[in-house]
mmCIF file of C-alpha atoms in Angstrom:
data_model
loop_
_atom_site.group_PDB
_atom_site.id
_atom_site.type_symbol
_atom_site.label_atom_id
_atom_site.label_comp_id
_atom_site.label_asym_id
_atom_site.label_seq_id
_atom_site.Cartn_x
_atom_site.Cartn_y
_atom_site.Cartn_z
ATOM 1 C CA UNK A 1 -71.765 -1.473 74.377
ATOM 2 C CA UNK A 2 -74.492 0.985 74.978
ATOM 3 C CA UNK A 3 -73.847 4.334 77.357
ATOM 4 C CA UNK A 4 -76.957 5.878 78.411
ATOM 5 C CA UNK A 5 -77.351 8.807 79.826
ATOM 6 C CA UNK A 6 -79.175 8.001 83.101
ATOM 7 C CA UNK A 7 -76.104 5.769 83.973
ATOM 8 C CA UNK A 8 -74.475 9.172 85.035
ATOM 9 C CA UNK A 9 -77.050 9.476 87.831
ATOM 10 C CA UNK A 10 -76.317 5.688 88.848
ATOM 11 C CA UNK A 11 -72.323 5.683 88.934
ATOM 12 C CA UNK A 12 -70.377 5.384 92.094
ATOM 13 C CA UNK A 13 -68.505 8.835 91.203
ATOM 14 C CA UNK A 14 -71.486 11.060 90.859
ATOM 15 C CA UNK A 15 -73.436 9.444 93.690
ATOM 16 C CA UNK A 16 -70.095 10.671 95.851
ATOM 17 C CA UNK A 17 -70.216 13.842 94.189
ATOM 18 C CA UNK A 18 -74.159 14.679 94.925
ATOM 19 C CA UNK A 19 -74.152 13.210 98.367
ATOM 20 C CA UNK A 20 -71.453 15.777 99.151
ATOM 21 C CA UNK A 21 -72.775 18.571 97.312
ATOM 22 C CA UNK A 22 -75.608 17.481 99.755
ATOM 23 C CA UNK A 23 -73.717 17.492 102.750
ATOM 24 C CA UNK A 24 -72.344 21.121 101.890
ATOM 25 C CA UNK A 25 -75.907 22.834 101.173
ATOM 26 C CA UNK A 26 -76.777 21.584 104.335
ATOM 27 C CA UNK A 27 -73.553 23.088 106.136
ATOM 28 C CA UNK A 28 -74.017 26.023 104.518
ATOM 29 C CA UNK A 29 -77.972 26.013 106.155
ATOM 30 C CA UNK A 30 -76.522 25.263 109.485
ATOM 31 C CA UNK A 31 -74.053 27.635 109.608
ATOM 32 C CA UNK A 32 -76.665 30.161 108.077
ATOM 33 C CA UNK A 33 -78.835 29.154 111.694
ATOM 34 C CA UNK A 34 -75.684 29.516 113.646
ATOM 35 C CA UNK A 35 -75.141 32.671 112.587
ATOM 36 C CA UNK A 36 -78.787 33.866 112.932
ATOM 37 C CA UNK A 37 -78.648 32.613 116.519
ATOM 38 C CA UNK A 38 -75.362 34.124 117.410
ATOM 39 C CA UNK A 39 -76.555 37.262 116.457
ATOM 40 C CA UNK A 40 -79.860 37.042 118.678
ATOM 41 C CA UNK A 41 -78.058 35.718 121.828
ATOM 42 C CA UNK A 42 -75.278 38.520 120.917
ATOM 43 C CA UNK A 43 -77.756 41.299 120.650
ATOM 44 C CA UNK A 44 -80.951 40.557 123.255
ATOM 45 C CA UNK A 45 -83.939 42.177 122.156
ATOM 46 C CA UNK A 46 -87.439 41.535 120.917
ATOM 47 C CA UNK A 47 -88.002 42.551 117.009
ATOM 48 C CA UNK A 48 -86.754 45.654 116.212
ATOM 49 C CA UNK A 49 -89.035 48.362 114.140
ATOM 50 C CA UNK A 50 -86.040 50.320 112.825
ATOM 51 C CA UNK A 51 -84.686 49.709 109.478
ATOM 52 C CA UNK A 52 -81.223 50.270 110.618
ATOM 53 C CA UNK A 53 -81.377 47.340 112.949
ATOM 54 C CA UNK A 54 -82.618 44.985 110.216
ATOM 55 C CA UNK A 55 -79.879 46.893 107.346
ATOM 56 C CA UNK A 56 -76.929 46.053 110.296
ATOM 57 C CA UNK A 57 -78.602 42.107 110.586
ATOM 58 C CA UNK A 58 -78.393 41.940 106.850
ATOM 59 C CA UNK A 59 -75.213 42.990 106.935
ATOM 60 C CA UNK A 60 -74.003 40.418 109.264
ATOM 61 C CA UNK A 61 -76.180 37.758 107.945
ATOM 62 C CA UNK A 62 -74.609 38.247 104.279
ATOM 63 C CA UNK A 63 -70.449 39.025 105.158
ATOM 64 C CA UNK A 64 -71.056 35.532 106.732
ATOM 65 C CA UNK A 65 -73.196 33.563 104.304
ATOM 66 C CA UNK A 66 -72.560 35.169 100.952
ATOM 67 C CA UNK A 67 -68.823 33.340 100.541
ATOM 68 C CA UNK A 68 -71.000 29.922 101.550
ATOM 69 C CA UNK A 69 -73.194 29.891 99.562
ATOM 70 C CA UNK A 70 -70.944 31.357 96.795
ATOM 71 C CA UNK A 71 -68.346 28.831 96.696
ATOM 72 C CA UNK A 72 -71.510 26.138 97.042
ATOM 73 C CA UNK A 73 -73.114 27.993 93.673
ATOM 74 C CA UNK A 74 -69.585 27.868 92.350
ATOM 75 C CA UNK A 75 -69.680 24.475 93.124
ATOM 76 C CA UNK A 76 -73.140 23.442 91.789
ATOM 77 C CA UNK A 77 -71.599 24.594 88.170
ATOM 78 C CA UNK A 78 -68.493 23.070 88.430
ATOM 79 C CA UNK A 79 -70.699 19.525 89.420
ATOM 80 C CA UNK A 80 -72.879 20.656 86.059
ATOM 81 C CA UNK A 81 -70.281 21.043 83.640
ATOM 82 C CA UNK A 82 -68.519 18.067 84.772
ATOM 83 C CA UNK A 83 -72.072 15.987 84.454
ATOM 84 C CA UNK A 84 -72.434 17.365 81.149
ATOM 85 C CA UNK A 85 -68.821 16.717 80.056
ATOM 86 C CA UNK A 86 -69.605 12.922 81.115
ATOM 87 C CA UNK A 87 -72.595 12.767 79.265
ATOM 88 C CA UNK A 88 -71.069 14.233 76.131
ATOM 89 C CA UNK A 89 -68.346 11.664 76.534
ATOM 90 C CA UNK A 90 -70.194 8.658 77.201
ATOM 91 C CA UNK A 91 -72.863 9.844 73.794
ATOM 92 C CA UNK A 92 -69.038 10.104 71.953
ATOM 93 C CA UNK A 93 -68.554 6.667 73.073
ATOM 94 C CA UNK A 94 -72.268 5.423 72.414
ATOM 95 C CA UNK A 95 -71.279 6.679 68.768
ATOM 96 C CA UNK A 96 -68.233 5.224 68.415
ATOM 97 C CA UNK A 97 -69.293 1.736 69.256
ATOM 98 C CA UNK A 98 -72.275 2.366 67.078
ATOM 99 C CA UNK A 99 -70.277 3.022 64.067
ATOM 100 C CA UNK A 100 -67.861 0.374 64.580
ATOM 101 C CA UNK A 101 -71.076 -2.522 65.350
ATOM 102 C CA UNK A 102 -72.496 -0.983 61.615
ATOM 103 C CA UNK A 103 -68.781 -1.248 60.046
ATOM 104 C CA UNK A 104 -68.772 -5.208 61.722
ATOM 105 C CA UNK A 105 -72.360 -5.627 60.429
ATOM 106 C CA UNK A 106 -71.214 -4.461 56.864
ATOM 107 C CA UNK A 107 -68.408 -6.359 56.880
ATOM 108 C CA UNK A 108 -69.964 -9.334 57.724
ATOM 109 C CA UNK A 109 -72.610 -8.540 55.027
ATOM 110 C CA UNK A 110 -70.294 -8.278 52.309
ATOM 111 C CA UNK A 111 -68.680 -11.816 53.187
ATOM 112 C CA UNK A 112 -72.355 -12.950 52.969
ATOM 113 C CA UNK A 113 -72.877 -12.111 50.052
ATOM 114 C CA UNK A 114 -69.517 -13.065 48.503
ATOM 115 C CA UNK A 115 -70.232 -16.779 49.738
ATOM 116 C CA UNK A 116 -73.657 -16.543 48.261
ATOM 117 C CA UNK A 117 -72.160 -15.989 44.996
ATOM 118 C CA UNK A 118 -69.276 -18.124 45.251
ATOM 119 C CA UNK A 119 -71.240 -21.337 46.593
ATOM 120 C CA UNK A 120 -74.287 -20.597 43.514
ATOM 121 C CA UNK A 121 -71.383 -20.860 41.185
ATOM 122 C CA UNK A 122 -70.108 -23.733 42.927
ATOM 123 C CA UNK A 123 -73.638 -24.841 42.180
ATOM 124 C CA UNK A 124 -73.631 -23.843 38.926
ATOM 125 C CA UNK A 125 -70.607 -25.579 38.044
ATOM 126 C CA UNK A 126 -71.875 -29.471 39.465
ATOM 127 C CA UNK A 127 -74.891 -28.385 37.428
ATOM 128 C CA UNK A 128 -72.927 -28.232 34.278
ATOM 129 C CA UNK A 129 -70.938 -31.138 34.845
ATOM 130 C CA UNK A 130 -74.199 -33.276 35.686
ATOM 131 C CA UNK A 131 -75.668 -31.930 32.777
ATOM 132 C CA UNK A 132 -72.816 -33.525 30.244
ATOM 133 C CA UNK A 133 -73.706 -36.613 28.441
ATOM 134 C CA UNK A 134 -71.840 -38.458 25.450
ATOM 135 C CA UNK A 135 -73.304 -41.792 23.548
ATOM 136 C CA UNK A 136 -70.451 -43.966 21.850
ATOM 137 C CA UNK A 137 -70.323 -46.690 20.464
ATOM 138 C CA UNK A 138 -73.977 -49.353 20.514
ATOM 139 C CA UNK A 139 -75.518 -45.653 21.436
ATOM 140 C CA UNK A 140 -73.472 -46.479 25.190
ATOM 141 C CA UNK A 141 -74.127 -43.180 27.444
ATOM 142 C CA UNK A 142 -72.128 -41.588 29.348
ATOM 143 C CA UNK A 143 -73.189 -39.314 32.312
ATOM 144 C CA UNK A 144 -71.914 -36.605 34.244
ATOM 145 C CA UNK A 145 -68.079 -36.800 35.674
ATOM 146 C CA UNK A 146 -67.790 -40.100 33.717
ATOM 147 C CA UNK A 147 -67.656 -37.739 30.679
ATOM 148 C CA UNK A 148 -64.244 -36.154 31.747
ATOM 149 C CA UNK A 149 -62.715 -39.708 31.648
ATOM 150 C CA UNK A 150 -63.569 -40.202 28.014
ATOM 151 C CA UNK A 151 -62.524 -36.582 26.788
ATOM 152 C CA UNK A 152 -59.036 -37.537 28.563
ATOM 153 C CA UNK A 153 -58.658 -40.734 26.977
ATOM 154 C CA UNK A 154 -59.461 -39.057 23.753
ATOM 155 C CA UNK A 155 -56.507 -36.422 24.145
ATOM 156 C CA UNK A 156 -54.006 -39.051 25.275
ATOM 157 C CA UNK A 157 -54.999 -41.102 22.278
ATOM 158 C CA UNK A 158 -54.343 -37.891 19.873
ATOM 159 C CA UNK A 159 -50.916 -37.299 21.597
ATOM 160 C CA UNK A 160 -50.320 -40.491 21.519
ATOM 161 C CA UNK A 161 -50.486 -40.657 18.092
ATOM 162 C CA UNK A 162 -47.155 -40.670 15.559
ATOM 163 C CA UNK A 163 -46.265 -36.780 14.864
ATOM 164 C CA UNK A 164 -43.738 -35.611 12.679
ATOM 165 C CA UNK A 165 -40.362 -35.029 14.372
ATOM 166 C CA UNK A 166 -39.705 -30.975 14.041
ATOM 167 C CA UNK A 167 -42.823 -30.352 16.289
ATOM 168 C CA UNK A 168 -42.646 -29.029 19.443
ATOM 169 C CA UNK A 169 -43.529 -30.546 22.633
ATOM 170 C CA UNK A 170 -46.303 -27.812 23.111
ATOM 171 C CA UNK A 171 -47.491 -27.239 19.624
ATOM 172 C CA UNK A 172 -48.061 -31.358 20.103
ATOM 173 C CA UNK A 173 -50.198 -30.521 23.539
ATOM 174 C CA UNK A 174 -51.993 -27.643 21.810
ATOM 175 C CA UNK A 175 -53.101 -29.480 18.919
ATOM 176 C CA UNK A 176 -54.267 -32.571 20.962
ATOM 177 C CA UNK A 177 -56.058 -30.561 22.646
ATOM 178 C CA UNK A 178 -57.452 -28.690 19.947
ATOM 179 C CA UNK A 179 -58.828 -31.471 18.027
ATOM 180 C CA UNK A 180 -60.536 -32.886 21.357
ATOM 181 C CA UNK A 181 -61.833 -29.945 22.535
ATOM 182 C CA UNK A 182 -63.925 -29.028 18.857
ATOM 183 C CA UNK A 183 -65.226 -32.113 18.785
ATOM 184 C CA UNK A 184 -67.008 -31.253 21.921
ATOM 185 C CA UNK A 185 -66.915 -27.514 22.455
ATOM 186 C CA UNK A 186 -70.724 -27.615 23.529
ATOM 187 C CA UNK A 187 -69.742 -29.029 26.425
ATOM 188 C CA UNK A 188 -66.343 -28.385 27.225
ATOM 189 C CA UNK A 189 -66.566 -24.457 26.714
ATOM 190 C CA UNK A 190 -69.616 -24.090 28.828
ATOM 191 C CA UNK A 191 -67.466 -25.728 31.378
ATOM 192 C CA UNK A 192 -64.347 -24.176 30.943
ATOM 193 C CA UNK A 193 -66.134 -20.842 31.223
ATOM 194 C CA UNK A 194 -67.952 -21.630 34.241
ATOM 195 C CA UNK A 195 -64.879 -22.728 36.229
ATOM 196 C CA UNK A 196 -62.975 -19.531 34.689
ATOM 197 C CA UNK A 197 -65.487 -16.962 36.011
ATOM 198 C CA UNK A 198 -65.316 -18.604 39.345
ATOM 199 C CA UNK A 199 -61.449 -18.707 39.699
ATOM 200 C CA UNK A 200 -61.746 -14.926 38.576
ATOM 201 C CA UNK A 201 -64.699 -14.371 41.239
ATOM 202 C CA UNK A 202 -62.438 -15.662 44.077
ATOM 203 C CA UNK A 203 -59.040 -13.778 42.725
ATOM 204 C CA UNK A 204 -61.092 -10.476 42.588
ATOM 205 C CA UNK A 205 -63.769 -10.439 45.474
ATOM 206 C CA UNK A 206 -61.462 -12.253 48.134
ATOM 207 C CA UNK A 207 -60.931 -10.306 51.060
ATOM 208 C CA UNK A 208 -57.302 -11.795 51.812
ATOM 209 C CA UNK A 209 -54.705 -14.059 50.321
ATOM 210 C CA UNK A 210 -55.621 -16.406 53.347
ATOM 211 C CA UNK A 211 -59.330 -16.413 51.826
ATOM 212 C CA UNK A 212 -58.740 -16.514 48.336
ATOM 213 C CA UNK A 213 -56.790 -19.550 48.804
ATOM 214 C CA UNK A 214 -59.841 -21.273 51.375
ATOM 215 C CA UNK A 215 -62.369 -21.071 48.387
ATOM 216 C CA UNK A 216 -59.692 -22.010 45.815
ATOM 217 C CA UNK A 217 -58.904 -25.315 48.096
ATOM 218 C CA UNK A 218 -63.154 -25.176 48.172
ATOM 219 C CA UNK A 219 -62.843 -25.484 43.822
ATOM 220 C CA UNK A 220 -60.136 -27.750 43.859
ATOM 221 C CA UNK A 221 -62.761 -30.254 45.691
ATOM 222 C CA UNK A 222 -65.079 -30.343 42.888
ATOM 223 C CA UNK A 223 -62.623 -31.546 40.492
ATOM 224 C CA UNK A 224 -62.520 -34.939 39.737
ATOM 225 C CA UNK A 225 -58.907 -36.061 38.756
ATOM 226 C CA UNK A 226 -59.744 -36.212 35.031
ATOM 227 C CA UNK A 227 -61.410 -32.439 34.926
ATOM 228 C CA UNK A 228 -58.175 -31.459 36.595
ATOM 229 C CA UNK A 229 -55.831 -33.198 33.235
ATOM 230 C CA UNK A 230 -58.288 -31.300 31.181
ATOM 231 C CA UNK A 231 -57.824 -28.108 33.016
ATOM 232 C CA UNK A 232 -54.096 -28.705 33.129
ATOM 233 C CA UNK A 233 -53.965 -28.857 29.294
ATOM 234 C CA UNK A 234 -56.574 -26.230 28.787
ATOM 235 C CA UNK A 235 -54.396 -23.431 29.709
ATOM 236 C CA UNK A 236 -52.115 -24.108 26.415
ATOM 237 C CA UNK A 237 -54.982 -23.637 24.026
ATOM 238 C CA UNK A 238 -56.942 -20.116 23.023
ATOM 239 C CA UNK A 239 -58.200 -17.505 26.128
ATOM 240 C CA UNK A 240 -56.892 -20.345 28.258
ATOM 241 C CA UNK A 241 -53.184 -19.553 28.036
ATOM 242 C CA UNK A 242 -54.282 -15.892 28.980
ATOM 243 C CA UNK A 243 -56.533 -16.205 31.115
ATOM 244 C CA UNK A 244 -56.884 -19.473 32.882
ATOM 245 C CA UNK A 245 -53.520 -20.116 33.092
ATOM 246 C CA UNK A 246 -52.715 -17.002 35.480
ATOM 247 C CA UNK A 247 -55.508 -17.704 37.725
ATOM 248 C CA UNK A 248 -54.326 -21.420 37.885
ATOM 249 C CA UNK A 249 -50.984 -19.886 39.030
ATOM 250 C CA UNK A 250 -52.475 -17.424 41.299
ATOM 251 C CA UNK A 251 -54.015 -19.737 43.682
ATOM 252 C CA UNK A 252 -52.500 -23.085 42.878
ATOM 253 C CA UNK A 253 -55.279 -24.993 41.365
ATOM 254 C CA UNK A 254 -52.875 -28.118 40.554
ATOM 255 C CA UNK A 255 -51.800 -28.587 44.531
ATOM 256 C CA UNK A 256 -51.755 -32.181 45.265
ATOM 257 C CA UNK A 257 -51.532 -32.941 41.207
ATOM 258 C CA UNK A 258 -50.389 -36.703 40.816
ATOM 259 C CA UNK A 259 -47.988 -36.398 38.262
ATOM 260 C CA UNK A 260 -49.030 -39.939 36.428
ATOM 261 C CA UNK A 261 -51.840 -38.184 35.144
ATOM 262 C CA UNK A 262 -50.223 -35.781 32.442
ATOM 263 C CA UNK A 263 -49.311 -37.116 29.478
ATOM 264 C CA UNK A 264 -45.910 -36.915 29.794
ATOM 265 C CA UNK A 265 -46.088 -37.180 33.732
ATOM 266 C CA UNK A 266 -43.274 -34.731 35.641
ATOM 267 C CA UNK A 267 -42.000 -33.470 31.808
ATOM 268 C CA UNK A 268 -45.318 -31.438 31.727
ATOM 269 C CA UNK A 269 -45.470 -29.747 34.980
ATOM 270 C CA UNK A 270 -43.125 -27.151 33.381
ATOM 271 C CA UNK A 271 -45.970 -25.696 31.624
ATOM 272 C CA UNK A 272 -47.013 -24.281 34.623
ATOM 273 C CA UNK A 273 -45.088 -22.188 36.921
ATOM 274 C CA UNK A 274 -44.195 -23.331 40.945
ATOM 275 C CA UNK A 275 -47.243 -21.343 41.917
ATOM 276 C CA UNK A 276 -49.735 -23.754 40.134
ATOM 277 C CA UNK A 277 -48.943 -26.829 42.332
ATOM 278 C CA UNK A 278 -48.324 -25.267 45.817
ATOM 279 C CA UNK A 279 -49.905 -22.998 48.064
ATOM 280 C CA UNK A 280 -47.010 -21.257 49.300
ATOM 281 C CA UNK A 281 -45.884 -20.263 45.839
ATOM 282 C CA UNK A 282 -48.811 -19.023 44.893
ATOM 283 C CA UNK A 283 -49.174 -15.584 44.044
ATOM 284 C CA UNK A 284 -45.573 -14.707 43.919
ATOM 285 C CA UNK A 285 -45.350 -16.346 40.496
ATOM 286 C CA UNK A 286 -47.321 -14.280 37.889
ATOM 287 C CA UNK A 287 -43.747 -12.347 37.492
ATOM 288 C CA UNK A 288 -41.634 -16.037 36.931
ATOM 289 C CA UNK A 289 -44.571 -17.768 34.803
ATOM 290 C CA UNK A 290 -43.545 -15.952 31.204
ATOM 291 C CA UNK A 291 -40.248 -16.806 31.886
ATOM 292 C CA UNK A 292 -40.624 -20.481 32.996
ATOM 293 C CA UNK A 293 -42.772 -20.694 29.692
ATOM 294 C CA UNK A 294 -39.928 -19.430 27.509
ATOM 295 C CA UNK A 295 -37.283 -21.747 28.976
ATOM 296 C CA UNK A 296 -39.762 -24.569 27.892
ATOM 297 C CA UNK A 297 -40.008 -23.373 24.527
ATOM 298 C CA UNK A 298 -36.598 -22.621 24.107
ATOM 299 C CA UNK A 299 -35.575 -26.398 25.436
ATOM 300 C CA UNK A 300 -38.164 -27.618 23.054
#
């Protein structure tokens, strides 16, 4: 709130302090007339002509009024210092408040701006997933979301398929995966990219935990529950393990995950640490994830 200056003038306290400052300049002229007057009636006389009369009056006049009007000088610099002081104080205040309504107003800016960004991405990313289109068999298109249906059928009919018996569980999800994701890496990159740069967008330019994990509940919205299987597998294969898989972790993209939808339903969820599927873990599991991951591998 505002302090200005002329609210000194208006206060309750200063109007006391004038009006008596008033009431003593006017004692001060009383007892100054008093004093004349006591003197006349004291000594009768019509105006004298000799300067030792007048020296003796001034005399008189100033042993009485000069400690007056003395202490009400005295007084008159006390009441200016202290209306200064006030003033100084309430422009201190004035400055204050100023500084902290520009720190608000930046603050608020910056959180602008993030959700700009982070709501063109969002953007962005329904663009890219609208854009998607695959033609199978009698030229039969395929649109949109629709697409992430057939891409998952596809990798659950590659792990599906007869493997030989020494390979692992996850060298069986990474090459699934592999061979699904070449045959449409147009598509599926640009996508996996996209959603990648907005995870990282949220983990780095989030103001709090509490925030970072309101726009990662936003993301998790988007996803349809066949982009999320493709996600979930995703973070086996290339830059994905590295760096999807943390930020999956981080602010537990797979919350809510029904568990029918992996391809070897609750077997899987292992991949990921605790973190992926539940807010509360998440971010306390970057630490646990490497170790989770070698368990897996050494079970397998």
């Amino acid at each position: 709130m505002k302090v200005h200056a002329n609210q000194i003038d208006t206060s309750p306290k200063w109007r006391s302090l004038i009006r008596d400052f008033k009431r003593l300049i006017a004692i001060s002229l009383i007892i100054a007339v008093c004093a004349g007057l006591m003197y006349a009636f004291t000594f009768r006389g019509g105006l004298s002509t000799d300067n030792g009369d007048w020296g003796t009056f001034g005399d008189f006049m100033g042993g009485v009024l000069n400690p007056i009007f003395g202490f009400a000088g005295l007084m008159a610099l006390l009441l200016t210092i202290s209306m200064q002081s006030e003033e100084l104080n309430n422009s201190t205040r004035e400055l204050r408040n100023s500084a902290e309504a520009l720190k608000e107003q930046g603050e608020s800016l910056k959180k602008q701006n993030f959700e700009n960004t982070f709501f063109q991405l969002i953007k962005l990313h329904n663009d890219i997933v609208n854009d998607i289109d695959l033609v199978g068999l009698n030229n039969k298109q395929t649109r949109g979301r629709d697409c992430f249906r057939v891409f998952y059928e596809r990798l659950r009919a590659v792990y599906n398929n007869k493997w030989d018996m020494g390979i692992s569980e996850r060298d069986k999800i990474r090459i699934s995966f592999e061979r699904v994701y070449h045959k449409s890496e147009g598509d599926l990159g640009h996508y996996f990219r996209n959603l990648y740069s907005l995870l990282r967008f949220v983990d780095e330019r989030g103001k709090s935990k509490e925030d970072k994990q309101f726009y990662a509940r936003i993301i998790r919205s988007q996803l349809s529950v066949y982009e999320t299987g493709m996600l979930f597998y995703s973070g086996l294969y290339g830059k994905g393990k590295d760096k999807f898989k943390p930020l999956a972790e981080q602010h537990a993209l797979f919350d809510n995950l029904d568990s029918s939808i992996l391809l070897n339903g609750d077997n899987h969820r292992d991949i990921y640490a605790a973190g992926a599927f539940s807010n509360r873990e998440a971010g306390t599991t970057n630490s646990s994830s490497s170790s989770v991951n070698a368990a897996c591998d050494t079970a397998q």
